[in-house]
Coordinates of C-alpha atoms in Angstrom, one line a residue:
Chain A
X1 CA -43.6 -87.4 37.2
X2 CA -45.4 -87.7 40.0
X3 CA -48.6 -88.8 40.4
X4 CA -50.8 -86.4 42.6
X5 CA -50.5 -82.6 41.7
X6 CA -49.7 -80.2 44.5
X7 CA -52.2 -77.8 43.1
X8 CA -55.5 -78.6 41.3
X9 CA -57.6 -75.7 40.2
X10 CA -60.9 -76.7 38.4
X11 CA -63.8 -74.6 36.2
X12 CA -62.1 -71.7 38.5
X13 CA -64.1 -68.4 37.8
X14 CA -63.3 -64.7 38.6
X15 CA -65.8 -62.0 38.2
X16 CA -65.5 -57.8 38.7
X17 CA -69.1 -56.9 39.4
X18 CA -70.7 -58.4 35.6
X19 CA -67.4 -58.6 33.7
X20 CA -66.0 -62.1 33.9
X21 CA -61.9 -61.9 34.3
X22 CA -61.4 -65.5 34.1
X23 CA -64.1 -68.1 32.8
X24 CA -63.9 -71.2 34.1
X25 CA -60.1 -72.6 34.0
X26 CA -58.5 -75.5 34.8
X27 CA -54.7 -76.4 35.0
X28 CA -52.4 -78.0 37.5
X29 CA -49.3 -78.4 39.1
X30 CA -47.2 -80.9 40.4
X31 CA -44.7 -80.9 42.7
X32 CA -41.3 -79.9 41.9
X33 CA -42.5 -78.5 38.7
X34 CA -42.0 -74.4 37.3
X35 CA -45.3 -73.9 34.9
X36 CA -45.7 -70.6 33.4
X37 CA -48.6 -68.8 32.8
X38 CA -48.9 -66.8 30.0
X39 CA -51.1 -64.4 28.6
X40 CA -51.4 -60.7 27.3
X41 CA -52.6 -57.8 29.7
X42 CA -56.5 -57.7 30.8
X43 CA -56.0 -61.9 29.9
X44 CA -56.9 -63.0 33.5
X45 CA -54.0 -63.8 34.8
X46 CA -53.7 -61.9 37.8
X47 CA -57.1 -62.1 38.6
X48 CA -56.2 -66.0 38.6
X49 CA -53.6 -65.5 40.7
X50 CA -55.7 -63.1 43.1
X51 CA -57.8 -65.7 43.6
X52 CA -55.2 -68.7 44.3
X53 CA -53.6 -66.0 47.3
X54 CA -57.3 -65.6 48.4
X55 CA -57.1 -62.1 48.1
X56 CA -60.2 -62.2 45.8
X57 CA -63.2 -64.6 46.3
X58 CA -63.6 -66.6 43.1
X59 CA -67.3 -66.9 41.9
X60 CA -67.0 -70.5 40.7
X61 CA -65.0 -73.2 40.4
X62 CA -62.2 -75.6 42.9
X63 CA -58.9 -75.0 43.9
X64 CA -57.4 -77.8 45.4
X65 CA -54.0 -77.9 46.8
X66 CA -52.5 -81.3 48.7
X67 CA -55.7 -82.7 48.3
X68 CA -57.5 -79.9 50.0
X69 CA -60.2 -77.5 49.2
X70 CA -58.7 -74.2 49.6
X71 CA -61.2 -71.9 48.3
X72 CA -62.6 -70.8 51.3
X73 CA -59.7 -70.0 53.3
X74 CA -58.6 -66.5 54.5
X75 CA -55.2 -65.5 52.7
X76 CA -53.7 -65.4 56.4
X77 CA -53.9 -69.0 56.5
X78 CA -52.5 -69.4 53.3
X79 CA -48.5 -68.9 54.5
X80 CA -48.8 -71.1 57.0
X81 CA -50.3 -74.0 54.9
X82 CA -46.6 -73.3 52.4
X83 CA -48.3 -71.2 50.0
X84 CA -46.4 -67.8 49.1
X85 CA -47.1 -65.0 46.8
X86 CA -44.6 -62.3 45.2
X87 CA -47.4 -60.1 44.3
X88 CA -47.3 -58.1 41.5
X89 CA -45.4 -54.5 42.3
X90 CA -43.6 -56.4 44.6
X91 CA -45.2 -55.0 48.0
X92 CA -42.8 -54.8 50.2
X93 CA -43.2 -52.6 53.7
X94 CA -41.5 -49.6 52.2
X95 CA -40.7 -48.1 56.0
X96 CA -39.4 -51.8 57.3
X97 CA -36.0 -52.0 57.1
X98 CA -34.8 -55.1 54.6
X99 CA -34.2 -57.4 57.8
X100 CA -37.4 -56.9 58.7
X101 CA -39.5 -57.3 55.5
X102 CA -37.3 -60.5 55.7
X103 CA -38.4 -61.4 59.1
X104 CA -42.1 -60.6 58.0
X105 CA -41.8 -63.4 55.6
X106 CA -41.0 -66.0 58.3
X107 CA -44.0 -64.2 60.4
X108 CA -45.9 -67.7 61.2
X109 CA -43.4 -69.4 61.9
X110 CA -41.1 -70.1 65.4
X111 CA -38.0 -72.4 64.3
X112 CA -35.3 -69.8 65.5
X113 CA -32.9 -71.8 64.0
X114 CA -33.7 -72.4 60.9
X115 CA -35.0 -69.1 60.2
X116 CA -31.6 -68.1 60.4
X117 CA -30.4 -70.4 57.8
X118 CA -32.9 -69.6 55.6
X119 CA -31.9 -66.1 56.1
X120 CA -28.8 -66.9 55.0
X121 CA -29.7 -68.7 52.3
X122 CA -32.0 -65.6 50.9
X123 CA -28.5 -63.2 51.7
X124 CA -26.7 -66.2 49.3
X125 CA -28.8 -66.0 46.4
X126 CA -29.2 -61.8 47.1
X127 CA -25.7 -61.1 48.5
X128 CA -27.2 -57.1 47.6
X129 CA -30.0 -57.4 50.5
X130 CA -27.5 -58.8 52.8
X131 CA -25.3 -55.3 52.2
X132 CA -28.3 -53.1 52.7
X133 CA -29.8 -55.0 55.8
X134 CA -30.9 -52.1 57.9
X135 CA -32.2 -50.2 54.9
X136 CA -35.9 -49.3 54.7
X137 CA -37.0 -51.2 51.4
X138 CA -38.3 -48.0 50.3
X139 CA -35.4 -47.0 49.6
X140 CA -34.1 -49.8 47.5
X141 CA -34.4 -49.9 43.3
X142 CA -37.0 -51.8 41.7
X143 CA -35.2 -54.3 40.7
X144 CA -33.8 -54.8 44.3
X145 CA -37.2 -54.5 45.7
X146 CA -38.3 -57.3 43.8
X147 CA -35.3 -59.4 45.0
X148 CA -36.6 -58.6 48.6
X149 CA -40.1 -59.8 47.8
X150 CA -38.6 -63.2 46.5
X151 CA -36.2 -63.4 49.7
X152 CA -39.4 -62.2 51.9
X153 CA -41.4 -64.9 50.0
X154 CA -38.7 -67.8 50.3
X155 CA -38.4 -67.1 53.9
X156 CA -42.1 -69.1 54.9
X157 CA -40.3 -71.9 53.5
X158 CA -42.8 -72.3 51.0
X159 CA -44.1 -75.8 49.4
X160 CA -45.8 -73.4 46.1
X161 CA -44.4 -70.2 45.1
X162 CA -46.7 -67.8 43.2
X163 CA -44.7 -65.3 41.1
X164 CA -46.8 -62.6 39.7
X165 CA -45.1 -60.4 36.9
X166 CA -41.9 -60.6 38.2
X167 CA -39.8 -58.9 35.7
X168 CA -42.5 -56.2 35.3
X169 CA -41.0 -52.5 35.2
X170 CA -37.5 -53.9 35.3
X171 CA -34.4 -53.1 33.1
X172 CA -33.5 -56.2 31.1
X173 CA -30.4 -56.4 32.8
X174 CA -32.2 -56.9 36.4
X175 CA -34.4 -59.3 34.6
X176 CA -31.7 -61.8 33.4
X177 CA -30.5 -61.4 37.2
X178 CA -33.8 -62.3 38.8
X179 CA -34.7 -64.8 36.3
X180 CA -31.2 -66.6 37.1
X181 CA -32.6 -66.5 40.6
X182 CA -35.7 -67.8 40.0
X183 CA -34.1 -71.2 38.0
X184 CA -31.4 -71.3 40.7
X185 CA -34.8 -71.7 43.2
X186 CA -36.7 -74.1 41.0
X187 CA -33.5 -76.6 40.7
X188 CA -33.6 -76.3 44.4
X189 CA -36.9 -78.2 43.9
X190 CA -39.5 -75.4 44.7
X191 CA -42.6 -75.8 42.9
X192 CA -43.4 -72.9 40.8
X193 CA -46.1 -71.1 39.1
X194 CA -44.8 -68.6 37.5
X195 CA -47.2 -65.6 35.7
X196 CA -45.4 -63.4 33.0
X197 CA -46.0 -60.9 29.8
X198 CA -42.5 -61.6 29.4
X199 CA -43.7 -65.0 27.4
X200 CA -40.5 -66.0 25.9
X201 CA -38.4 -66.0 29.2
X202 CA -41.2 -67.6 31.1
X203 CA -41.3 -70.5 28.7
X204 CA -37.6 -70.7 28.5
X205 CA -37.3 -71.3 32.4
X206 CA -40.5 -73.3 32.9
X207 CA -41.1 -77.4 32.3
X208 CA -44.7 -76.7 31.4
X209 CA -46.9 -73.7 30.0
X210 CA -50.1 -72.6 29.9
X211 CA -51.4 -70.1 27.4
X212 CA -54.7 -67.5 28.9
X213 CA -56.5 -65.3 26.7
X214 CA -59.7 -63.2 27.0
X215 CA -60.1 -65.6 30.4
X216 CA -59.7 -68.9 29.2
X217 CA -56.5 -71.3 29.0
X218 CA -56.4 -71.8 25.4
X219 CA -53.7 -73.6 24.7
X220 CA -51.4 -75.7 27.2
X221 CA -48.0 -77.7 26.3
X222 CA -44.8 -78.4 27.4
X223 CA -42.8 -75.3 27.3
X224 CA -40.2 -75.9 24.8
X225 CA -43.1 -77.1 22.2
X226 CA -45.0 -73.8 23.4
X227 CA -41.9 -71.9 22.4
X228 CA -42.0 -73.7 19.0
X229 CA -45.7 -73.2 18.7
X230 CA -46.5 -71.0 15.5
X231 CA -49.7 -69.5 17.3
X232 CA -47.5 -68.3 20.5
X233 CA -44.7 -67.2 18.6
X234 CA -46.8 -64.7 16.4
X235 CA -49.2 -64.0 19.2
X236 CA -46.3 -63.6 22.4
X237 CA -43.0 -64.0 21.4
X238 CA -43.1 -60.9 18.7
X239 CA -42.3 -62.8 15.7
Chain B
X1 CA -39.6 -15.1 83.4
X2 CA -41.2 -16.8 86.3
X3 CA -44.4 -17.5 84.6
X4 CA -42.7 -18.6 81.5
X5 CA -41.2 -20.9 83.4
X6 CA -44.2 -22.1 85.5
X7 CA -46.5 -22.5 82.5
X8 CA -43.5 -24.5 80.9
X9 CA -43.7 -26.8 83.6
X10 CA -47.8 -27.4 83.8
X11 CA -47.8 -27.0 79.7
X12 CA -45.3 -30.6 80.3
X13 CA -47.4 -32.2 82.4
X14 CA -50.7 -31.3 80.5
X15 CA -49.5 -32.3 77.0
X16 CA -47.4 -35.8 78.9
X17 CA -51.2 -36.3 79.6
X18 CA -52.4 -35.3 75.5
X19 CA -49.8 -37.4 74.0
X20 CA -50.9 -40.3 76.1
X21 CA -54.4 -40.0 74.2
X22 CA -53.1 -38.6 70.7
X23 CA -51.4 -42.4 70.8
X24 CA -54.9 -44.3 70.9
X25 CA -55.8 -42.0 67.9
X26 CA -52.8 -42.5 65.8
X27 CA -52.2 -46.0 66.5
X28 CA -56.0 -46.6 65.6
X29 CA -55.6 -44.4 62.4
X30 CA -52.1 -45.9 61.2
X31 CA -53.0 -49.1 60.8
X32 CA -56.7 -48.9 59.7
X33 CA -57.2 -45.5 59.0
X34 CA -60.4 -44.5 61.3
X35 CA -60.1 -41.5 63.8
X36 CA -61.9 -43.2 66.7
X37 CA -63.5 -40.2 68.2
X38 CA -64.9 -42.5 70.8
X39 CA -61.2 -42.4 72.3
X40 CA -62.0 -39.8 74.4
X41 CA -65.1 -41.1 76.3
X42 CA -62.6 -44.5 76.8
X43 CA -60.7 -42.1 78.5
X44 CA -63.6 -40.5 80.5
X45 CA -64.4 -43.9 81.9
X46 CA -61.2 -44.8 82.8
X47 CA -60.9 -41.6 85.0
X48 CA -64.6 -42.7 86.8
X49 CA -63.9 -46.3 87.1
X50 CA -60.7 -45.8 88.9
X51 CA -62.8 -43.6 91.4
X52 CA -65.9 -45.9 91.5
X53 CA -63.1 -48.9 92.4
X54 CA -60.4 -46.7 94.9
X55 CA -63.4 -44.9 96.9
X56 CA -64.9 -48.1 97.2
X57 CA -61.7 -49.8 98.4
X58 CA -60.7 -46.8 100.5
X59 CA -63.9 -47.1 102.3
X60 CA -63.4 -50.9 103.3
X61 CA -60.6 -49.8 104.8
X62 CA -57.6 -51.0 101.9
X63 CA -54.5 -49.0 102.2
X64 CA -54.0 -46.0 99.8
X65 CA -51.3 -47.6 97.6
X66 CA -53.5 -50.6 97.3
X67 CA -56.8 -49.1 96.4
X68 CA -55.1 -46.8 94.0
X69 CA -53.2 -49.7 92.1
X70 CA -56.4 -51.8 92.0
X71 CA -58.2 -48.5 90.8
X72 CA -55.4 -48.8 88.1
X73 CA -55.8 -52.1 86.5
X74 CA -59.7 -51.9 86.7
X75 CA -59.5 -49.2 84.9
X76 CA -57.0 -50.5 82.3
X77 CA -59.0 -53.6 82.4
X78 CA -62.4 -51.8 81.4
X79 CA -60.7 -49.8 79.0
X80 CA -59.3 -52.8 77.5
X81 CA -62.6 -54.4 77.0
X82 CA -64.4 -51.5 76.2
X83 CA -61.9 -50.2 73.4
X84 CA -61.9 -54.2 72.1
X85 CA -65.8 -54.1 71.9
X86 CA -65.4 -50.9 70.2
X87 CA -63.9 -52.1 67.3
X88 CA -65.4 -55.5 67.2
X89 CA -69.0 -54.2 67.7
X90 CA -69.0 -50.8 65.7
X91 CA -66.2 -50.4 63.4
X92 CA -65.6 -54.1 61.8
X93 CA -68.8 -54.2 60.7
X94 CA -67.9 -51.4 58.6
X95 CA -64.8 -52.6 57.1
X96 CA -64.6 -51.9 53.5
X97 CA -67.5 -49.3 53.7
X98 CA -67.6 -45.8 52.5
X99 CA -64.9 -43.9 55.0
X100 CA -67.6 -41.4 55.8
X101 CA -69.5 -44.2 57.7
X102 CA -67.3 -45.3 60.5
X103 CA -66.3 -41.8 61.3
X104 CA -70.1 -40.7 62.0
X105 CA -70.3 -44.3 63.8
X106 CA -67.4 -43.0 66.2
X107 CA -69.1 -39.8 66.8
X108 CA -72.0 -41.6 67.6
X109 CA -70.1 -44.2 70.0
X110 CA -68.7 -41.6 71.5
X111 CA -72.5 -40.3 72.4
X112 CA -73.1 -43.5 73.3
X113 CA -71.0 -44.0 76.0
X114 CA -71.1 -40.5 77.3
X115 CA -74.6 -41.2 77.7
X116 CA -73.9 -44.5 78.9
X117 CA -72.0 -43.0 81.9
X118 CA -74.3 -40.2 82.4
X119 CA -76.6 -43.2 83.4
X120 CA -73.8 -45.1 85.4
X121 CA -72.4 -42.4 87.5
X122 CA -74.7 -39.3 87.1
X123 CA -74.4 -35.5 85.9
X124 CA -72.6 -34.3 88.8
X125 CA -69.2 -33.8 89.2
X126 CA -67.5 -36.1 91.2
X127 CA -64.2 -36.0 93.4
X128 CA -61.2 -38.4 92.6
X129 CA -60.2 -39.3 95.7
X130 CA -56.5 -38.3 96.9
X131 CA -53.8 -40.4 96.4
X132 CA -51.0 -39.2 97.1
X133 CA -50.5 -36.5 99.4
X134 CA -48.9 -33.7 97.5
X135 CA -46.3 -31.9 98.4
X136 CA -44.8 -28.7 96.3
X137 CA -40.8 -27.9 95.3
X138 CA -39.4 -25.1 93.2
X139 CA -37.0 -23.8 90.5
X140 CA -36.6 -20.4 89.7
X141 CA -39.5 -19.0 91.0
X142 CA -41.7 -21.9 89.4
X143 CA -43.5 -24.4 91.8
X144 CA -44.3 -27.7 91.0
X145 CA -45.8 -30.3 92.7
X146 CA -44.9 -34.3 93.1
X147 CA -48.0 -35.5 91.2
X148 CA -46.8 -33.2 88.3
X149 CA -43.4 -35.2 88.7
X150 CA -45.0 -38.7 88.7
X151 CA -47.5 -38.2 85.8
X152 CA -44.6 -36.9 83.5
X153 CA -42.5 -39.5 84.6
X154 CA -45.4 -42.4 84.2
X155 CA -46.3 -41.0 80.6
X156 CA -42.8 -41.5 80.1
X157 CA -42.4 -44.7 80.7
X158 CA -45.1 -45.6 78.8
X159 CA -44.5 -44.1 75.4
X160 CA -40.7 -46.0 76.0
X161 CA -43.3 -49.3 76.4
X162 CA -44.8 -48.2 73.7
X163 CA -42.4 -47.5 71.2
X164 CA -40.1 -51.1 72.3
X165 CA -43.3 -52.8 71.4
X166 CA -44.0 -51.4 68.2
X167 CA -40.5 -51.5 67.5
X168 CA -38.6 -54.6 69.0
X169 CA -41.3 -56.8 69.1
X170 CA -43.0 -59.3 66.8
X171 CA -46.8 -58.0 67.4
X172 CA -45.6 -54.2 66.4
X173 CA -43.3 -55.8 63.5
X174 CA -46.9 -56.7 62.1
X175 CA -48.7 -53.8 62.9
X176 CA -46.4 -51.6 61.0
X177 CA -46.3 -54.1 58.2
X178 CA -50.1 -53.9 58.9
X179 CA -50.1 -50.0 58.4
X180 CA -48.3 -50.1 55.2
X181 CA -49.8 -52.6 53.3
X182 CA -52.9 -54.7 54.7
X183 CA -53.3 -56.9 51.9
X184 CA -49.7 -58.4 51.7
X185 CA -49.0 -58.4 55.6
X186 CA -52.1 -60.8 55.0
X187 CA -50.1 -62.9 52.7
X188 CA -47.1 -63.2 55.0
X189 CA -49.3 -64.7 57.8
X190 CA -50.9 -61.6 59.6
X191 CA -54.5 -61.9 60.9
X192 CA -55.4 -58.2 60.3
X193 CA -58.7 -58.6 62.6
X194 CA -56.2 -59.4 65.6
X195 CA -53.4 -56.6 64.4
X196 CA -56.4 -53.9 64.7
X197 CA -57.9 -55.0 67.9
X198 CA -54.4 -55.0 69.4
X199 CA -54.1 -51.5 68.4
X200 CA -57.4 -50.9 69.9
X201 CA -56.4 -52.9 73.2
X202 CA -53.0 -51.1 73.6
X203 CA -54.8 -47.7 73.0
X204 CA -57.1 -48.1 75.0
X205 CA -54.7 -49.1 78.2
X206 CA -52.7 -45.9 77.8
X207 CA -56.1 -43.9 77.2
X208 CA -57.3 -45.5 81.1
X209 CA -53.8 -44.3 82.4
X210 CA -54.1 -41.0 81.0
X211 CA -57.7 -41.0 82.7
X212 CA -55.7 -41.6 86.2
X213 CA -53.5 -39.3 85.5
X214 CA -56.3 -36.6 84.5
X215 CA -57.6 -37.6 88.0
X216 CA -55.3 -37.4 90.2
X217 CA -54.0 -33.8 88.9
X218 CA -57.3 -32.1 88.8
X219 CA -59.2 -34.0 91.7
X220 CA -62.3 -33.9 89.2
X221 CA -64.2 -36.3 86.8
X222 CA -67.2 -35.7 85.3
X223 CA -69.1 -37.5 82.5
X224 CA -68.5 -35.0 79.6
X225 CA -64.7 -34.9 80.2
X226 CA -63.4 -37.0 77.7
X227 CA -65.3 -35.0 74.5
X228 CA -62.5 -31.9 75.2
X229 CA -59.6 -34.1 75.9
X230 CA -60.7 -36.2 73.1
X231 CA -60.8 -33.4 70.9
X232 CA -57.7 -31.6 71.8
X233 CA -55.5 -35.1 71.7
X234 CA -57.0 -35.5 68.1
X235 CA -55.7 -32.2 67.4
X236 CA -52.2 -33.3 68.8
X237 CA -51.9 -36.3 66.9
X238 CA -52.9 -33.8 63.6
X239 CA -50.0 -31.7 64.7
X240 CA -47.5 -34.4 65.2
X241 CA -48.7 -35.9 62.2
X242 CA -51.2 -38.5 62.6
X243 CA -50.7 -42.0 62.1
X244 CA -47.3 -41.2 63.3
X245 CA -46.6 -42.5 67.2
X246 CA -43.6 -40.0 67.3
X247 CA -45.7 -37.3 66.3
X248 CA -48.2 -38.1 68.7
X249 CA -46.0 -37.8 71.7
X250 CA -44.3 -34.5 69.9
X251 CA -47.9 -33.4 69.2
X252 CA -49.0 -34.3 72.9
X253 CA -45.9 -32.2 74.5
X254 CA -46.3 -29.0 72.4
X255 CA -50.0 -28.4 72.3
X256 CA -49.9 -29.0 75.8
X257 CA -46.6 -26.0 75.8
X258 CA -48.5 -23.8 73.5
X259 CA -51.8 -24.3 75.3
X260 CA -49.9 -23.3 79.1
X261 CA -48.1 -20.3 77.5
X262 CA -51.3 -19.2 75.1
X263 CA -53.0 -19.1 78.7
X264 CA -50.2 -17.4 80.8
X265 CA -49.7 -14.5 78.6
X266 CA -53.4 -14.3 76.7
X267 CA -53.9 -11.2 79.3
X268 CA -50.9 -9.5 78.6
X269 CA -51.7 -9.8 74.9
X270 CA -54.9 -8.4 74.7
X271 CA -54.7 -6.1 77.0
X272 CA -56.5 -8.2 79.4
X273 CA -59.5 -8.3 77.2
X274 CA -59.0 -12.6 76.9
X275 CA -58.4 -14.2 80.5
X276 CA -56.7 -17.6 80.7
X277 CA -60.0 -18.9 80.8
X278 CA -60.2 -18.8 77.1
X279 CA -57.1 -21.3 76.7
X280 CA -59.2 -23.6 74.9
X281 CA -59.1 -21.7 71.6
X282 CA -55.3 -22.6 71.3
X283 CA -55.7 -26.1 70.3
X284 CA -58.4 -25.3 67.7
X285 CA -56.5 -22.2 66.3
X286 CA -53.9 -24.5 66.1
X287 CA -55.5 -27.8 64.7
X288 CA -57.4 -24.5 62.3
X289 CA -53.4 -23.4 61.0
X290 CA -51.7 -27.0 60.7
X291 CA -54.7 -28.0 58.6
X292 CA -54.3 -25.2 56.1
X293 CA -50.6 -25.4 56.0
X294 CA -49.4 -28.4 57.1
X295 CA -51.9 -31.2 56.5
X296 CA -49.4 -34.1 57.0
X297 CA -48.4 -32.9 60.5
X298 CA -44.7 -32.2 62.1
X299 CA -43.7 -35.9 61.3
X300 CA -46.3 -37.2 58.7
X301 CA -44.7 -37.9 55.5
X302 CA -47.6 -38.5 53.6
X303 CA -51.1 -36.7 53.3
X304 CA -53.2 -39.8 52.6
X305 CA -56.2 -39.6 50.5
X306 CA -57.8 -41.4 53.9
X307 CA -60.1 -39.2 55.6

C-alpha cells in the first residue's frame, strides 16, 4: 500500500437548509485503489459525492486530495486537477452527438494526440459508442448512456474517478456489462470511488468498503470481510 | 403580383435584419434562460455610435469606405462592451434568483440605457449619413435597391459565422453542452461565467451590425428605436422557437415576410379602413397566436418550465 492517500476527506459535513445529509465523515483513498461506498437511499451518499465534485458547498469539514485543500474550489477546476464525476442519471448532452459528449470530456485539455488514443481506448472498452458516433446521446438506451458518461469521464484522463449509482435504472444484464467495465478500468490502475445501492456488486468489485447510514460511515472494512459481515448482509445484501 | 413580389423582397431584407437580433435573444436564453430585453437598446446604440464615429470621420475628411468600416467596428466594439457589462453588472448578480427578477432587471436595463442615450445623443432624430450611394434594379415589376442586396447578403454571412461557431468550434461545443446541462458541462471543465458572457459578446456584435444595417436602409436613428426592434425580434425568436438559433433566423425571415405582406395588402383587406401604417400589429397578432398555440415555436422542441 502506499503511503499517502490520493483523497483525504475529514469531519466532512453536508447540510439542506437545517437537515443535516451527512454528519461529519471521514474516509480515504489511496491511489490505485476501487472503495465502494455504500449505503441505503436518503443515507448521504450522494450528497457526499455532491460535495467531493463541488457541486454543493459542504458546511464543515476537509477534503484533501494530493495533499491539497480542495474545498473551496469551483467544480470547473476540478477536471483539470484529474478529478472526474459520472454523475448520477448519467448527464450526458442529450442533443450532442456521442463524439461530441466524448470530446466534451477532454474539454480542458489540448494533447491532440493523445486525445485520440484515449478516444480509442473509450471506443475499445464501448465498441457500441464507437458504432453510433454521430448519434445524439439522447437517443441512446440507458444503459448505453451510462457507457457514454464513463467514456466522457475517462476521456479527462482522470487521476480519481467518482462513480455515482452507476447501475441505477439499468437491466441486470447492462449492469453485469458496465460493472465488467468498470473492473476492466480499475485493473488499469484508476483509482476509484465507487457509490452504489447495488451493495453486493459494489463490494464484490472494490478492495475496500465503507458502509453510510442516516449520514455517518458506520462501519468500514475490507470488502470481502464487509461481504461476510452479518450486519451488511441482513441490512444490504437481502439476506 | 407586382406588389407581392415587392413586399417579398423588403419583407427579406427587414426580417435578414430581425433574425440578426432574434440571435442575441435566443443565444442569451439557450444557455441561461433570461430574455435580455435590454437587447434591443444594444442595438439602438450600435446604430448611433456608428453615426457619431462615420460623421465624425467624414467630416475630417476620411474616405467613405473608411469612415464607414471604422463606424463598423466601433460600433461592434461598444456593443461588445456594453452587452459584456450587461451581464456581468445586472444579470450575474442575479444568478440563482427567482426568474421573475432578472427579467424586470432587463426591462429596466433596457430604460436605462435608452435613457442613457437620450442624454448622449439627444431626443431628436438624427440622420445616418450615406454610405453607399444607392442605385435601384428590377425583376418583374419589383425594384430593389443595392443596399437591400448588401444587408441580406451581410446577415448572411453572419448567421453562416454564426452557426460554424456554434457548431465546428470548441467555444460553441461548450455552449451547447452549456445550454443543456450547466451543472455537468461544469464538471467536464466549462467555466459557465465565461460560456454566458461569450453568448452575451457574440450577441451583442451581430445586434451592432444589425444596428448598421437598420442605418443605412432607413437613413434614421433615434433613441427609442431599439424598444420596437427589440420587441418584434423577441417575437421572432418566439416564432422560431426560442433558444433555438435556427429558429431565430427562420423566425427573423418570416415575421419580417408576414410583416411586408400584412402591410401591402392590409388596405385591400379592410377595405382600406387599415393603411400600411398599422403593420406593426402583425408581429404582436402573431407573437399573440404562436403563444396560444404553439408555445415552443416552429423549431423549439421543448416548452421549458423557464420563463
Amino acid at each position: 500500500m502506499v503511503a499517502e492517500p490520493l483523497l483525504i476527506v475529514e469531519g466532512l459535513r453536508v447540510a439542506y437548509g437545517g437537515i443535516q445529509a451527512v454528519r461529519g465523515i471521514t474516509f480515504h483513498i489511496n491511489p490505485g485503489e476501487m472503495v465502494a461506498l455504500i449505503g441505503a437511499n436518503g443515507a448521504g451518499k450522494t450528497s457526499t459525492l455532491k460535495a467531493l465534485s463541488r457541486m454543493l458547498d459542504p458546511v464543515g469539514g476537509s477534503i484533501r486530495y494530493q495533499g491539497q485543500e480542495i474545498v473551496k474550489l469551483p467544480p470547473h477546476r476540478l477536471v483539470r486537477e484529474g478529478i472526474a464525476l459520472v454523475p448520477e442519471g448519467r448527464g450526458v448532452f442529450p442533443r450532442l452527438t456521442i463524439a461530441e459528449n466524448l470530446a466534451m470530456g477532454a474539454f480542458t485539455r489540448d494533447d491532440k494526440a493523445d486525445i485520440a488514443a484515449d478516444l480509442e481506448h473509450v471506443y475499445g472498452l464501448f465498441p457500441r459508442l464507437k458504432e453510433r458516433e454521430k448519434q445524439l446521446a439522447g437517443t441512446l438506451s440507458g444503459g448505453e448512456q451510462q457507457m457514454l458518461a464513463i467514456g466522457r469521464a475517462l476521456m479527462s484522463r482522470p487521476k480519481l474517478l467518482l462513480l455515482d449509482e452507476p447501475s441505477m435504472g439499468l437491466a441486470p444484464i447492462m449492469v453485469q456489462k458496465i460493472f465488467e467495465v468498470i473492473r476492466m478500468v480499475a485493473a488499469e490502475g484508476m483509482t476509484i470511488l465507487l457509490i452504489e445501492q447495488n451493495a453486493r456488486l459494489a463490494l464484490e468489485s472494490s478492495q475496500r468498503g465503507y458502509v453510510m447510514e442516516s449520514g455517518e460511515i458506520t462501519l468500514t472494512d475490507e470488502a470481502s470481510s464487509l461481504l461476510h459481515n452479518p450486519k451488511v448482509r441482513e441490512a444490504y445484501l437481502g439476506e | 403580383m407586382d406588389i407581392f413580389l415587392q413586399q417579398v423582397i423588403n419583407g427579406l431584407v427587414q426580417g435578414a435584419i430581425y433574425a440578426m437580433v432574434a440571435l442575441g435573444y435566443t443565444m442569451v436564453y439557450g444557455i441561461m434562460g433570461l430574455i435580455n430585453f435590454a437587447h434591443g437598446e444594444v442595438v439602438m446604440i450600435g446604430t448611433l455610435v456608428t453615426i457619431t464615429v462615420v460623421t465624425f470621420l467624414l467630416k475630417a475628411g476620411f474616405p467613405v469606405w473608411l469612415a464607414g468600416g471604422m463606424g463598423i467596428v466601433a460600433a461592434a466594439s461598444v456593443c461588445m462592451v456594453l452587452g459584456w457589462s450587461l451581464e456581468r453588472v445586472a444579470y450575474r448578480p442575479l444568478r440563482g434568483a427567482p426568474r421573475l427578477t432578472p427579467l424586470i432587471t432587463a426591462i429596466g436595463m433596457s430604460i436605462v440605457l435608452q435613457n442613457l442615450a437620450m442624454m448622449i445623443w439627444g431626443r431628436n432624430y438624427m440622420t445616418f449619413p450615406s454610405l453607399i450611394e444607392k442605385t435601384q434594379f428590377e425583376i418583374g415589376g419589383a425594384a430593389f435597391t443595392n443596399v437591400q442586396v448588401l444587408i441580406v447578403l451581410v446577415a448572411g454571412l453572419s448567421m453562416g459565422g454564426l452557426l460554424l461557431l456554434v457548431y465546428r468550434t470548441k467555444l460553441g461545443m461548450a455552449m451547447r453542452a452549456t445550454a443543456q446541462n450547466p451543472g455537468v458541462a461544469g464538471l467536464m471543465g466549462v467555466n459557465a461565467n465565461r460560456v454566458i458572457s461569450s453568448a452575451f459578446v457574440i450577441g451583442s456584435v451581430l445586434g451592432a451590425l444589425a444596428g448598421v444595417m437598420v442605418g443605412v436602409y432607413y437613413e434614421i436613428a433615434h433613441y427609442q428605436m431599439g424598444f420596437m426592434l427589440g420587441l418584434k425580434a423577441f417575437t421572432a425568436a418566439v416564432l422560431g422557437g426560442i433558444g433555438n438559433l435556427a429558429g431565430a433566423m427562420a423566425g427573423g425571415i418570416l415575421l419580417g415576410l408576414i410583416e411586408a405582406l400584412g402591410a401591402g395588402y392590409i388596405g385591400d383587406l379592410t377595405g382600406g379602413f387599415l393603411g400600411s401604417h398599422y403593420q406593426d400589429i402583425f408581429a404582436f397578432v402573431v407573437l399573440i397566436f404562436v403563444l396560444m398555440f404553439r408555445p415552443s415555436g416552429l423549431f423549439g422542441e421543448k416548452t421549458g418550465d423557464r420563463a
